[in-house]
Amino acid sequence: MTAAVLFENVSRHFGTVKAVDAVDLEIAAGEFFAMLGPSGSGKTTCLRLMAGFEQPTGGHIEIFGETAEGVPPYRRSVNTVFQDYALFPHLSILDNVAYGLMVKGIGRQERHRAAEDALAMVKLPGYGQRRPGQLSGGQRQRVALARALVNKPKVLLLDEPLGALDLKLREQMQEELKSLQKSLGITFVFVTHDQGEALSMADRIAVFNDGKIQQLGTPEDIYQRPQTRFVADFVGSSNILSSAICARLGVPAAAASLRPEAIAIGTSWAEQLTLPGTVTARSFLGAVNRVSVDCDGEKIVVASPAAMPLPDIGAEVQLAFSRNDLHVMEAA
Amino acid sequence: MRSDRSTSAPLGLKVAAIGGLAFLHIPILLIFLYAFTTEEKSYQFPPPGLTLQWFAVTWDRPDVWAALTLSIKVATIATAIALVLGTLCAAAVSQTRFFGRETISLLVILPIALPGIITGIALRSAFSMADIPFSFWTIVLGHATFCIVVVYNNAVARFRRVSGSLIEASMDLGADGFQTFRHVILPNIGTALLAGGMLAFALSFDEVIVTTFTGGQQSTLPIWMLEELIRPRQRPVTNVVAMVVMLVTFLPILAAYYLTRDGDQIAGAGK
Amino acid sequence: MTLAATQTILPNRPRLSGRISDFLWKHPQVLLAVLLGPPVLWLGIIYLGSLFALLLQSFFSIDDFSGLINYEFTLATYRQLLSDANFDIIVRTVLMAATVTLFSAVIAFPIAYYAARYARGKWKAVFYLGVMLPLWSSYLVKIYAWKLILAKEGILTWAFTKLNLLWLLDGWLSLPVIGGNSLSVSYTGTFLVFVYVWMPFMILPIQAALERIPANLIEASSDLGGTPQQTFRHVLFPLALPGIVAGSIFTFSLTLGDYIIPQIVGSSRLFIGQAVYAQQGTAGNIPLAAAFTVVPIVIMGLYLWMAKRMGAFDAL
C-alpha cells in the first residue's frame, strides 16, 4: 500500500540552522500520526513541508505516491488546521468553511450546503452567520477543523490543535478528534509538544529532537521502551540508571531507563531486582506520592501509590522492580 | 497602565494637559471666527461685526477656484501613485524575508525625515538639470514621493496584524496567489489603504514647501495662501479660504481615524 | 459534501493566472522584485537621484562675474558656507530648533502623560483626535492663525490690554534679541509659531513610551517611599526619555528646515531654510544652496545616530 506521506532523507536548513535534518518517515494511509517534540525540534517544519509552506533543501517527499516538492500548497489535497486557527476575520463562519470550495469555483448554493454539513459534523450547526470574533476558542477550533475537512483532504495536518484550549475542553476534543478520524478514515498528522496528547490519540508517534527523529513507534513502544535518553526524559520522566548501577544489578549496559511507577518501595519478590537507598525528599501529588531516593549518589524517583505507606526522609529503603521494566539504551 | 487605577489626576497635571490642548485648538477656532468678520483692512480683535458676505465674494473668485481645482487634481493623482507604490513596498517588506529590509524602510521614510526644503530643492535642481519644464506633473512627482510613506506606514501596520497564517490558510485551502490577494489580503488591508490614501490626500492637499520648488506658473491652494500671507490682497477672502482648507483637511483625518481606530493607530509621524 | 478529491496533487489550472501564480510561488525572488521594483525605482531614481545630484553640486562653485556654475571639484563653497555671516545663520537656526524642541517637550509631556495614564474610553479618543487634528490640519492656515493672533490689533494685544498687562508685553518686546517692534516681527513670535506648529509631533511618541511603562512600576516607586517628584525623576522620566527623543527628531528636524514660518512671522535675520531658498532663487547660487542643505542633513544624521543609541526608534 502506498504511504500517505513519505519522507526520504528530507532536510530543511535555514542557513546554518538545520530545522529538519535528513529525516526518513513513512505515514500509512488512514493513520493517526503524531509528531512530538519540544519547540524548535523540527516537528512543525516537517508539517509545513507536508503542507507545502516550506520546501525541502534536500531529499524527497511523496504524498500518496506523488512527488510533492515544488508543488504549491494550493495544489495539494492536503489541508491544515492552524495553531491560531487562522480564521478569516472578514468572512462569516459559513464563508470561512466554504472558502476552499469557493476558490475551486463551486457554486454558492452547493458550497454553502456542504459548509453547513461540515459545521454540523463538528457540532456547530447554525453558527454559519456569526463572525470568528464572536466564537470561543473551542468553537473556533471546530470551525478550523470543518474548514479543512470540507475539502475532503487526503491528509489532514493539525498544528498543535489543542494547545490553546483549557484542560477540560482539551480532553473532550481529544476524544472527538479520534472518533472523527476513525469515521472519516482520513490520514491525520498532528504536531504537539504535549506527550499526554500524543500518547492518548496517536496510532504512532515520531519523537523529534534537534531536527531528527529520535524514535518512531506506537505509544506503548515510546513510553515503555524509550531508545534514547532524550525520549526517556521527554516522554514521561524516566529514571536513567548509569552503567555503574546497571552493573550492580547484573545488567551490562551503558545506561538504562526505568519508569518511576515501575518501582515499588520495600516489598520485593524473588525474581525482582533490588537497590538499597536513602529517602531524600517526598511530595504528595494526589493519586501518587513522589519519593526521591538516593542510591550511591544517583537520584531515583519513585511514583508510589498513595495507598502505600510513605517512608520518612532519611529512611533506608529497598527499591524493587522487574527486569522487564529496565530498558537498556544506547549511551546517548 | 490599565484601568486598575482609581486615583484621578492631580490638579496641576489636569490644568497643564487641558491648557496644552487649548493652546493647540484656540488658534484654529480663531480661524473660524475671522471668516465672519466685517473688518477688511486689519486683523482686529474682537471683530467689529459679523457677516456672511465674504463667502459669496470668495465663491465668485476664479483664482480661488483654479487653485482649489489644481490642488484636488494633484492630490488625487499623487495619492493614487502613492497608494500603488506604498502598498507594493509594504507587501514586500512585511510578507517576505530579505536582506536590506531596513534600508527599504529608511528609503521610504527619508523624503519626510529630511526637511521638505531639501526634497524641494533637490527635485528642482534635478528637473532643471534634466531640462524638464515645471508643470502639473512635476508637482505630482514631488507630492507622490513624500506621500508614499503615509500609505506605507498604514499598510505595514495592518500587514503586521494580518497574520501570516491567514495567507497560508488561504493557499492551503486551494487559493492561488491572485485569489488569495483578492479574497483575503485586499479585504483585510482595505481600510488601512483607504486611511493611508486619505492621509496622503490631506498631506498633498496641504503641501507648500516642496510645491514652491516643483511648481511652475500654476498655484495650488497652499501656494495661493502663501502669496496672500506674504502680500495680503484681500484679507477677508483669505480668512474664508483658510476656514475652508481647515474643514477640507479635517474630513479625511476623521475618516482615517474611524477606519483604523480598532488596532493600529494612524501613522501620526506622517508629515 | 459532494466534492471528493480524487487526486492528491491537483492539476494546474488552465487559466493564465494560475500559471503566473505557480511561477511566482516557485520563484519568490521574482515576486519580491515585482513588488519592490516600482517603489524602489521611483524613490531611487527620483528622490535619491535628485538628492545625490544636489549634494554633488555643493562641490562646484559659482563664478562671481558671470554667475554661471563652474563644474570643477572644489571646496570653496564649503569655505564660503563657514564664513561668519553664514555661520551665524547656522548657529541661529540650531539654537532655535533646540529651544523649540525643549519647550515642545515641556508642553507635550503633561498632555501625553494625561492621555496615557488617566484618559479612558471616550476621553482617550478625544485626546487622540485633539492631538491628531491640529497635527494634520493645514500648515499654512496654522501660520495664518498666528498672524491673526500676533498682529498689533490682534487678540493677544487685546487680551493683555483687558488684563492691564500691556506693560508686560511692551517690556518683553523691548528686550534685546528676543524683542522687536511687535510680536509678529520678533524672534518670540517665530518661536511661538514654531512651537505651535511642531509641538503636536512630540505628543504621540511620548504617549507611546509612557503607555509602555507598567503602572505597577510607579506604584512600586511610591511604595518604596518615593515622593511624586522622585518617582518622576528616577522612574518616569528615564523611561519616557526614548519617547521624548523620538518626538524631538521631528520637532528638531522640522524646525531646522523650515523657511516659511520665519519668512512670515519674524525678523529679517535668516534661518537655514531661508538661506537655501534665497541662494537657489534670487541669488542663483545653487552650489551654496546645496552646501547649506548639507548642514541639516549632517546635523540630522548625527541626531538620528544619537537617538538610535538611546533606543528612540522603538518609541516611534
mmCIF file of C-alpha atoms in Angstrom, chain A:
data_model
loop_
_atom_site.group_PDB
_atom_site.id
_atom_site.type_symbol
_atom_site.label_atom_id
_atom_site.label_comp_id
_atom_site.label_asym_id
_atom_site.label_seq_id
_atom_site.Cartn_x
_atom_site.Cartn_y
_atom_site.Cartn_z
ATOM 1 C CA MET A 1 0.000 0.000 0.000
ATOM 2 C CA THR A 2 1.234 3.481 -0.850
ATOM 3 C CA ALA A 3 2.263 5.586 2.104
ATOM 4 C CA ALA A 4 0.150 8.655 2.746
ATOM 5 C CA VAL A 5 3.276 10.689 3.390
ATOM 6 C CA LEU A 6 6.789 9.586 2.600
ATOM 7 C CA PHE A 7 9.944 11.468 3.582
ATOM 8 C CA GLU A 8 13.206 10.252 2.119
ATOM 9 C CA ASN A 9 16.275 11.827 3.646
ATOM 10 C CA VAL A 10 14.445 15.165 3.868
ATOM 11 C CA SER A 11 16.283 18.223 5.139
ATOM 12 C CA ARG A 12 15.235 21.813 5.619
ATOM 13 C CA HIS A 13 18.114 24.062 6.527
ATOM 14 C CA PHE A 14 17.775 27.775 7.196
ATOM 15 C CA GLY A 15 21.323 28.976 6.676
ATOM 16 C CA THR A 16 23.322 27.122 9.276
ATOM 17 C CA VAL A 17 20.247 26.110 11.269
ATOM 18 C CA LYS A 18 19.213 22.557 10.492
ATOM 19 C CA ALA A 19 15.497 22.729 11.272
ATOM 20 C CA VAL A 20 14.936 19.315 9.734
ATOM 21 C CA ASP A 21 17.960 17.130 9.172
ATOM 22 C CA ALA A 22 17.894 14.011 6.970
ATOM 23 C CA VAL A 23 14.545 12.707 8.159
ATOM 24 C CA ASP A 24 13.090 9.430 6.905
ATOM 25 C CA LEU A 25 9.427 8.930 7.620
ATOM 26 C CA GLU A 26 6.546 6.865 6.352
ATOM 27 C CA ILE A 27 2.989 7.586 7.395
ATOM 28 C CA ALA A 28 0.438 4.949 6.422
ATOM 29 C CA ALA A 29 -2.885 5.837 4.832
ATOM 30 C CA GLY A 30 -5.649 6.183 7.413
ATOM 31 C CA GLU A 31 -3.197 6.511 10.266
ATOM 32 C CA PHE A 32 -3.469 8.938 13.172
ATOM 33 C CA PHE A 33 0.135 10.052 13.363
ATOM 34 C CA ALA A 34 1.718 12.315 15.972
ATOM 35 C CA MET A 35 4.921 14.310 15.741
ATOM 36 C CA LEU A 36 6.049 15.007 19.274
ATOM 37 C CA GLY A 37 8.905 17.152 20.453
ATOM 38 C CA PRO A 38 9.950 20.326 22.228
ATOM 39 C CA SER A 39 9.752 23.650 20.400
ATOM 40 C CA GLY A 40 12.443 24.004 17.780
ATOM 41 C CA SER A 41 12.760 20.250 17.369
ATOM 42 C CA GLY A 42 11.696 20.320 13.724
ATOM 43 C CA LYS A 43 8.242 18.814 14.070
ATOM 44 C CA THR A 44 6.405 21.905 12.881
ATOM 45 C CA THR A 45 8.794 22.351 9.968
ATOM 46 C CA CYS A 46 8.028 18.765 8.938
ATOM 47 C CA LEU A 47 4.329 19.603 8.996
ATOM 48 C CA ARG A 48 4.946 22.706 6.908
ATOM 49 C CA LEU A 49 6.922 20.623 4.436
ATOM 50 C CA MET A 50 3.899 18.354 4.050
ATOM 51 C CA ALA A 51 1.555 21.328 3.618
ATOM 52 C CA GLY A 52 3.899 22.946 1.096
ATOM 53 C CA PHE A 53 4.634 26.122 3.058
ATOM 54 C CA GLU A 54 8.268 25.112 3.159
ATOM 55 C CA GLN A 55 10.362 23.444 0.517
ATOM 56 C CA PRO A 56 12.980 20.855 1.427
ATOM 57 C CA THR A 57 16.597 21.844 0.889
ATOM 58 C CA GLY A 58 17.374 18.172 0.325
ATOM 59 C CA GLY A 59 15.651 14.831 -0.025
ATOM 60 C CA HIS A 60 12.359 13.729 -1.489
ATOM 61 C CA ILE A 61 8.735 13.974 -0.328
ATOM 62 C CA GLU A 62 5.822 11.949 -1.648
ATOM 63 C CA ILE A 63 2.169 12.292 -0.801
ATOM 64 C CA PHE A 64 0.205 9.196 -1.804
ATOM 65 C CA GLY A 65 2.936 8.253 -4.213
ATOM 66 C CA GLU A 66 3.141 11.618 -5.944
ATOM 67 C CA THR A 67 6.146 13.872 -5.740
ATOM 68 C CA ALA A 68 5.334 16.850 -3.555
ATOM 69 C CA GLU A 69 8.386 19.093 -3.674
ATOM 70 C CA GLY A 70 7.878 22.032 -5.990
ATOM 71 C CA VAL A 71 4.110 21.761 -5.709
ATOM 72 C CA PRO A 72 2.494 24.846 -4.165
ATOM 73 C CA PRO A 73 0.186 24.398 -1.155
ATOM 74 C CA TYR A 74 -2.892 25.295 -3.196
ATOM 75 C CA ARG A 75 -2.353 22.359 -5.479
ATOM 76 C CA ARG A 76 -2.035 19.749 -2.753
ATOM 77 C CA SER A 77 -5.013 17.815 -1.498
ATOM 78 C CA VAL A 78 -3.694 18.384 1.995
ATOM 79 C CA ASN A 79 -5.354 20.726 4.454
ATOM 80 C CA THR A 80 -4.181 22.245 7.668
ATOM 81 C CA VAL A 81 -5.737 23.194 10.989
ATOM 82 C CA PHE A 82 -3.551 26.054 12.158
ATOM 83 C CA GLN A 83 -2.380 26.582 15.673
ATOM 84 C CA ASP A 84 -4.015 30.021 15.852
ATOM 85 C CA TYR A 85 -6.854 28.667 13.678
ATOM 86 C CA ALA A 86 -6.243 31.448 11.103
ATOM 87 C CA LEU A 87 -9.947 32.015 10.509
ATOM 88 C CA PHE A 88 -10.564 34.854 8.066
ATOM 89 C CA PRO A 89 -11.783 37.723 10.239
ATOM 90 C CA HIS A 90 -13.639 39.434 7.391
ATOM 91 C CA LEU A 91 -15.782 36.405 6.493
ATOM 92 C CA SER A 92 -18.713 34.792 8.255
ATOM 93 C CA ILE A 93 -18.254 31.305 9.690
ATOM 94 C CA LEU A 94 -20.139 29.832 6.744
ATOM 95 C CA ASP A 95 -17.956 31.645 4.208
ATOM 96 C CA ASN A 96 -14.875 30.623 6.136
ATOM 97 C CA VAL A 97 -15.836 26.972 5.880
ATOM 98 C CA ALA A 98 -16.905 27.346 2.251
ATOM 99 C CA TYR A 99 -13.686 29.186 1.301
ATOM 100 C CA GLY A 100 -11.880 26.173 -0.145
ATOM 101 C CA LEU A 101 -14.892 25.268 -2.280
ATOM 102 C CA MET A 102 -15.346 28.896 -3.354
ATOM 103 C CA VAL A 103 -11.831 29.204 -4.760
ATOM 104 C CA LYS A 104 -12.360 25.924 -6.577
ATOM 105 C CA GLY A 105 -15.328 27.513 -8.331
ATOM 106 C CA ILE A 106 -18.136 25.533 -6.662
ATOM 107 C CA GLY A 107 -21.470 27.351 -6.888
ATOM 108 C CA ARG A 108 -22.760 29.343 -3.978
ATOM 109 C CA GLN A 109 -25.662 27.111 -3.022
ATOM 110 C CA GLU A 110 -23.737 23.904 -3.241
ATOM 111 C CA ARG A 111 -20.779 25.145 -1.261
ATOM 112 C CA HIS A 112 -22.973 26.634 1.437
ATOM 113 C CA ARG A 113 -24.805 23.329 1.771
ATOM 114 C CA ALA A 114 -21.516 21.480 2.102
ATOM 115 C CA ALA A 115 -20.324 24.036 4.650
ATOM 116 C CA GLU A 116 -23.500 23.614 6.719
ATOM 117 C CA ASP A 117 -22.946 19.868 6.702
ATOM 118 C CA ALA A 118 -19.367 20.285 7.804
ATOM 119 C CA LEU A 119 -20.415 22.609 10.620
ATOM 120 C CA ALA A 120 -22.963 20.052 11.750
ATOM 121 C CA MET A 121 -20.250 17.407 11.729
ATOM 122 C CA VAL A 122 -18.158 19.437 14.187
ATOM 123 C CA LYS A 123 -21.272 20.082 16.307
ATOM 124 C CA LEU A 124 -21.703 23.731 15.372
ATOM 125 C CA PRO A 125 -24.889 23.629 13.319
ATOM 126 C CA GLY A 126 -26.464 27.033 12.710
ATOM 127 C CA TYR A 127 -23.350 29.002 13.603
ATOM 128 C CA GLY A 128 -22.767 29.974 9.968
ATOM 129 C CA GLN A 129 -23.843 33.595 10.176
ATOM 130 C CA ARG A 130 -21.554 34.524 13.051
ATOM 131 C CA ARG A 131 -18.138 36.078 12.749
ATOM 132 C CA PRO A 132 -14.960 34.418 14.021
ATOM 133 C CA GLY A 133 -14.622 37.098 16.701
ATOM 134 C CA GLN A 134 -17.944 36.041 18.238
ATOM 135 C CA LEU A 135 -16.862 32.467 18.915
ATOM 136 C CA SER A 136 -14.971 30.967 21.830
ATOM 137 C CA GLY A 137 -11.573 29.354 21.369
ATOM 138 C CA GLY A 138 -13.034 25.856 21.320
ATOM 139 C CA GLN A 139 -15.652 26.833 18.756
ATOM 140 C CA ARG A 140 -13.071 28.473 16.540
ATOM 141 C CA GLN A 141 -11.067 25.301 16.692
ATOM 142 C CA ARG A 142 -14.048 23.326 15.414
ATOM 143 C CA VAL A 143 -14.618 25.827 12.624
ATOM 144 C CA ALA A 144 -10.991 25.484 11.579
ATOM 145 C CA LEU A 145 -11.491 21.732 11.530
ATOM 146 C CA ALA A 146 -14.677 21.989 9.461
ATOM 147 C CA ARG A 147 -12.998 24.414 7.066
ATOM 148 C CA ALA A 148 -10.235 21.918 6.397
ATOM 149 C CA LEU A 149 -12.395 18.797 6.274
ATOM 150 C CA VAL A 150 -14.991 20.215 3.900
ATOM 151 C CA ASN A 151 -12.368 19.907 1.158
ATOM 152 C CA LYS A 152 -12.099 16.152 1.761
ATOM 153 C CA PRO A 153 -8.339 16.241 2.012
ATOM 154 C CA LYS A 154 -6.238 13.131 1.584
ATOM 155 C CA VAL A 155 -4.184 14.174 4.567
ATOM 156 C CA LEU A 156 -5.233 16.492 7.377
ATOM 157 C CA LEU A 157 -2.466 18.335 9.181
ATOM 158 C CA LEU A 158 -3.043 19.672 12.681
ATOM 159 C CA ASP A 159 -0.550 22.093 14.197
ATOM 160 C CA GLU A 160 -0.802 21.978 17.998
ATOM 161 C CA PRO A 161 -4.556 21.752 17.544
ATOM 162 C CA LEU A 162 -5.450 21.724 21.218
ATOM 163 C CA GLY A 163 -2.686 23.933 22.531
ATOM 164 C CA ALA A 164 -4.842 26.985 23.186
ATOM 165 C CA LEU A 165 -7.706 25.161 24.902
ATOM 166 C CA ASP A 166 -8.193 24.626 28.611
ATOM 167 C CA LEU A 167 -7.778 21.196 30.159
ATOM 168 C CA LYS A 168 -11.436 20.049 30.158
ATOM 169 C CA LEU A 169 -12.049 21.111 26.590
ATOM 170 C CA ARG A 170 -8.782 19.567 25.526
ATOM 171 C CA GLU A 171 -9.742 16.146 26.827
ATOM 172 C CA GLN A 172 -13.117 16.360 25.137
ATOM 173 C CA MET A 173 -11.588 17.416 21.827
ATOM 174 C CA GLN A 174 -9.048 14.598 22.003
ATOM 175 C CA GLU A 175 -11.849 12.074 22.003
ATOM 176 C CA GLU A 176 -13.779 13.868 19.293
ATOM 177 C CA LEU A 177 -10.777 14.158 17.022
ATOM 178 C CA LYS A 178 -10.059 10.496 17.486
ATOM 179 C CA SER A 179 -13.572 9.371 16.625
ATOM 180 C CA LEU A 180 -13.804 11.840 13.737
ATOM 181 C CA GLN A 181 -10.636 10.402 12.297
ATOM 182 C CA LYS A 182 -11.925 6.852 12.658
ATOM 183 C CA SER A 183 -15.221 7.648 10.947
ATOM 184 C CA LEU A 184 -13.715 9.666 8.086
ATOM 185 C CA GLY A 185 -10.749 7.391 7.510
ATOM 186 C CA ILE A 186 -8.578 10.372 6.573
ATOM 187 C CA THR A 187 -4.895 10.340 7.472
ATOM 188 C CA PHE A 188 -4.347 12.750 10.367
ATOM 189 C CA VAL A 189 -0.898 14.100 11.095
ATOM 190 C CA PHE A 190 -0.648 16.260 14.162
ATOM 191 C CA VAL A 191 2.100 18.152 15.872
ATOM 192 C CA THR A 192 2.242 18.520 19.610
ATOM 193 C CA HIS A 193 4.646 19.166 22.443
ATOM 194 C CA ASP A 194 2.269 17.504 24.908
ATOM 195 C CA GLN A 195 3.283 13.884 25.392
ATOM 196 C CA GLY A 196 -0.050 13.012 27.034
ATOM 197 C CA GLU A 197 -1.908 14.190 23.940
ATOM 198 C CA ALA A 198 0.325 12.198 21.626
ATOM 199 C CA LEU A 199 0.134 9.064 23.734
ATOM 200 C CA SER A 200 -3.641 9.119 24.053
ATOM 201 C CA MET A 201 -4.595 9.971 20.458
ATOM 202 C CA ALA A 202 -1.989 8.673 18.059
ATOM 203 C CA ASP A 203 -1.624 5.314 16.382
ATOM 204 C CA ARG A 204 2.075 6.012 16.029
ATOM 205 C CA ILE A 205 4.367 8.711 17.326
ATOM 206 C CA ALA A 206 7.585 10.192 15.996
ATOM 207 C CA VAL A 207 9.617 11.882 18.727
ATOM 208 C CA PHE A 208 11.660 14.796 17.369
ATOM 209 C CA ASN A 209 14.720 16.494 18.721
ATOM 210 C CA ASP A 210 17.261 18.762 17.017
ATOM 211 C CA GLY A 211 15.709 18.243 13.597
ATOM 212 C CA LYS A 212 15.927 14.462 13.768
ATOM 213 C CA ILE A 213 13.540 11.678 14.657
ATOM 214 C CA GLN A 214 14.709 10.145 17.915
ATOM 215 C CA GLN A 215 12.266 7.274 17.956
ATOM 216 C CA LEU A 216 9.277 6.200 15.938
ATOM 217 C CA GLY A 217 6.755 3.711 17.238
ATOM 218 C CA THR A 218 3.437 3.030 18.901
ATOM 219 C CA PRO A 219 2.601 4.996 22.046
ATOM 220 C CA GLU A 220 3.337 1.892 24.084
ATOM 221 C CA ASP A 221 6.745 1.432 22.483
ATOM 222 C CA ILE A 222 7.662 5.012 23.052
ATOM 223 C CA TYR A 223 6.538 5.068 26.633
ATOM 224 C CA GLN A 224 7.703 1.659 27.757
ATOM 225 C CA ARG A 225 10.797 1.218 25.658
ATOM 226 C CA PRO A 226 12.457 4.587 25.085
ATOM 227 C CA GLN A 227 15.517 4.037 22.954
ATOM 228 C CA THR A 228 17.388 7.182 23.802
ATOM 229 C CA ARG A 229 17.966 9.230 26.882
ATOM 230 C CA PHE A 230 16.078 12.123 25.242
ATOM 231 C CA VAL A 231 12.941 10.071 24.632
ATOM 232 C CA ALA A 232 13.071 8.587 28.107
ATOM 233 C CA ASP A 233 13.312 12.058 29.537
ATOM 234 C CA PHE A 234 10.816 13.845 27.294
ATOM 235 C CA VAL A 235 8.063 11.208 27.276
ATOM 236 C CA GLY A 236 7.063 10.822 30.863
ATOM 237 C CA SER A 237 10.008 11.231 33.200
ATOM 238 C CA SER A 238 12.113 8.134 33.383
ATOM 239 C CA ASN A 239 14.980 7.471 35.714
ATOM 240 C CA ILE A 240 18.185 6.983 33.795
ATOM 241 C CA LEU A 241 20.432 4.470 35.504
ATOM 242 C CA SER A 242 24.159 4.799 34.943
ATOM 243 C CA SER A 243 26.344 1.941 33.767
ATOM 244 C CA ALA A 244 27.686 1.570 37.317
ATOM 245 C CA ILE A 245 24.224 0.886 38.736
ATOM 246 C CA CYS A 246 23.374 -1.361 35.808
ATOM 247 C CA ALA A 247 26.475 -3.380 36.536
ATOM 248 C CA ARG A 248 25.448 -3.798 40.198
ATOM 249 C CA LEU A 249 22.091 -5.052 39.016
ATOM 250 C CA GLY A 250 23.854 -7.561 36.789
ATOM 251 C CA VAL A 251 22.704 -5.883 33.585
ATOM 252 C CA PRO A 252 25.625 -4.942 31.348
ATOM 253 C CA ALA A 253 24.600 -1.628 29.692
ATOM 254 C CA ALA A 254 25.865 1.924 29.099
ATOM 255 C CA ALA A 255 22.592 3.230 30.514
ATOM 256 C CA ALA A 256 19.083 2.040 31.157
ATOM 257 C CA SER A 257 15.721 3.700 31.718
ATOM 258 C CA LEU A 258 13.272 2.895 34.464
ATOM 259 C CA ARG A 259 9.784 4.386 34.873
ATOM 260 C CA PRO A 260 9.065 5.833 38.324
ATOM 261 C CA GLU A 261 5.764 3.946 38.523
ATOM 262 C CA ALA A 262 7.525 0.608 37.831
ATOM 263 C CA ILE A 263 9.378 0.790 41.148
ATOM 264 C CA ALA A 264 7.995 -0.434 44.463
ATOM 265 C CA ILE A 265 9.382 0.590 47.833
ATOM 266 C CA GLY A 266 10.119 -2.122 50.412
ATOM 267 C CA THR A 267 8.272 -5.167 49.101
ATOM 268 C CA SER A 268 10.022 -7.465 46.709
ATOM 269 C CA TRP A 269 9.634 -10.841 45.097
ATOM 270 C CA ALA A 270 12.329 -13.282 44.391
ATOM 271 C CA GLU A 271 12.594 -12.610 40.682
ATOM 272 C CA GLN A 272 12.825 -8.873 41.122
ATOM 273 C CA LEU A 273 15.889 -6.656 41.089
ATOM 274 C CA THR A 274 16.520 -4.576 44.189
ATOM 275 C CA LEU A 275 18.522 -1.469 45.023
ATOM 276 C CA PRO A 276 19.132 -0.032 48.519
ATOM 277 C CA GLY A 277 18.886 3.698 49.020
ATOM 278 C CA THR A 278 18.070 6.650 51.301
ATOM 279 C CA VAL A 279 14.926 8.753 51.011
ATOM 280 C CA THR A 280 15.918 12.379 50.370
ATOM 281 C CA ALA A 281 12.608 14.042 49.567
ATOM 282 C CA ARG A 282 8.932 13.247 49.187
ATOM 283 C CA SER A 283 5.900 15.079 47.965
ATOM 284 C CA PHE A 284 2.217 14.343 47.810
ATOM 285 C CA LEU A 285 0.714 14.559 44.315
ATOM 286 C CA GLY A 286 -2.781 13.160 44.831
ATOM 287 C CA ALA A 287 -3.091 9.673 43.383
ATOM 288 C CA VAL A 288 0.626 9.026 43.868
ATOM 289 C CA ASN A 289 3.439 10.129 46.101
ATOM 290 C CA ARG A 290 6.703 11.199 44.612
ATOM 291 C CA VAL A 291 9.663 9.891 46.518
ATOM 292 C CA SER A 292 13.257 10.720 45.721
ATOM 293 C CA VAL A 293 15.740 8.089 46.740
ATOM 294 C CA ASP A 294 19.497 8.400 46.743
ATOM 295 C CA CYS A 295 21.278 5.261 45.561
ATOM 296 C CA ASP A 296 25.038 5.653 45.683
ATOM 297 C CA GLY A 297 24.812 9.309 44.782
ATOM 298 C CA GLU A 298 22.305 8.792 41.969
ATOM 299 C CA LYS A 299 18.815 10.171 42.361
ATOM 300 C CA ILE A 300 15.999 7.777 41.538
ATOM 301 C CA VAL A 301 12.408 8.995 41.536
ATOM 302 C CA VAL A 302 9.655 6.626 42.578
ATOM 303 C CA ALA A 303 5.956 7.147 41.945
ATOM 304 C CA SER A 304 4.449 5.295 44.858
ATOM 305 C CA PRO A 305 0.674 4.730 45.002
ATOM 306 C CA ALA A 306 -0.969 6.858 47.674
ATOM 307 C CA ALA A 307 -2.328 3.727 49.330
ATOM 308 C CA MET A 308 1.215 2.575 50.166
ATOM 309 C CA PRO A 309 2.846 3.798 53.386
ATOM 310 C CA LEU A 310 5.145 6.765 52.831
ATOM 311 C CA PRO A 311 8.699 6.357 54.184
ATOM 312 C CA ASP A 312 10.239 9.176 56.218
ATOM 313 C CA ILE A 313 13.052 11.321 54.887
ATOM 314 C CA GLY A 314 16.348 9.702 55.787
ATOM 315 C CA ALA A 315 14.833 6.212 55.917
ATOM 316 C CA GLU A 316 16.822 3.372 54.410
ATOM 317 C CA VAL A 317 14.643 1.615 51.816
ATOM 318 C CA GLN A 318 14.825 -1.150 49.237
ATOM 319 C CA LEU A 319 13.709 -0.310 45.712
ATOM 320 C CA ALA A 320 12.298 -3.274 43.797
ATOM 321 C CA PHE A 321 11.409 -3.587 40.133
ATOM 322 C CA SER A 322 11.094 -6.180 37.415
ATOM 323 C CA ARG A 323 13.936 -6.768 34.964
ATOM 324 C CA ASN A 324 11.374 -6.295 32.174
ATOM 325 C CA ASP A 325 10.847 -2.670 33.162
ATOM 326 C CA LEU A 326 14.526 -1.876 32.863
ATOM 327 C CA HIS A 327 15.210 -0.767 29.293
ATOM 328 C CA VAL A 328 18.737 -0.782 28.041
ATOM 329 C CA MET A 329 19.599 2.231 25.886
ATOM 330 C CA GLU A 330 22.438 3.345 23.686
ATOM 331 C CA ALA A 331 24.777 5.623 25.570
ATOM 332 C CA ALA A 332 23.084 8.720 24.108
#
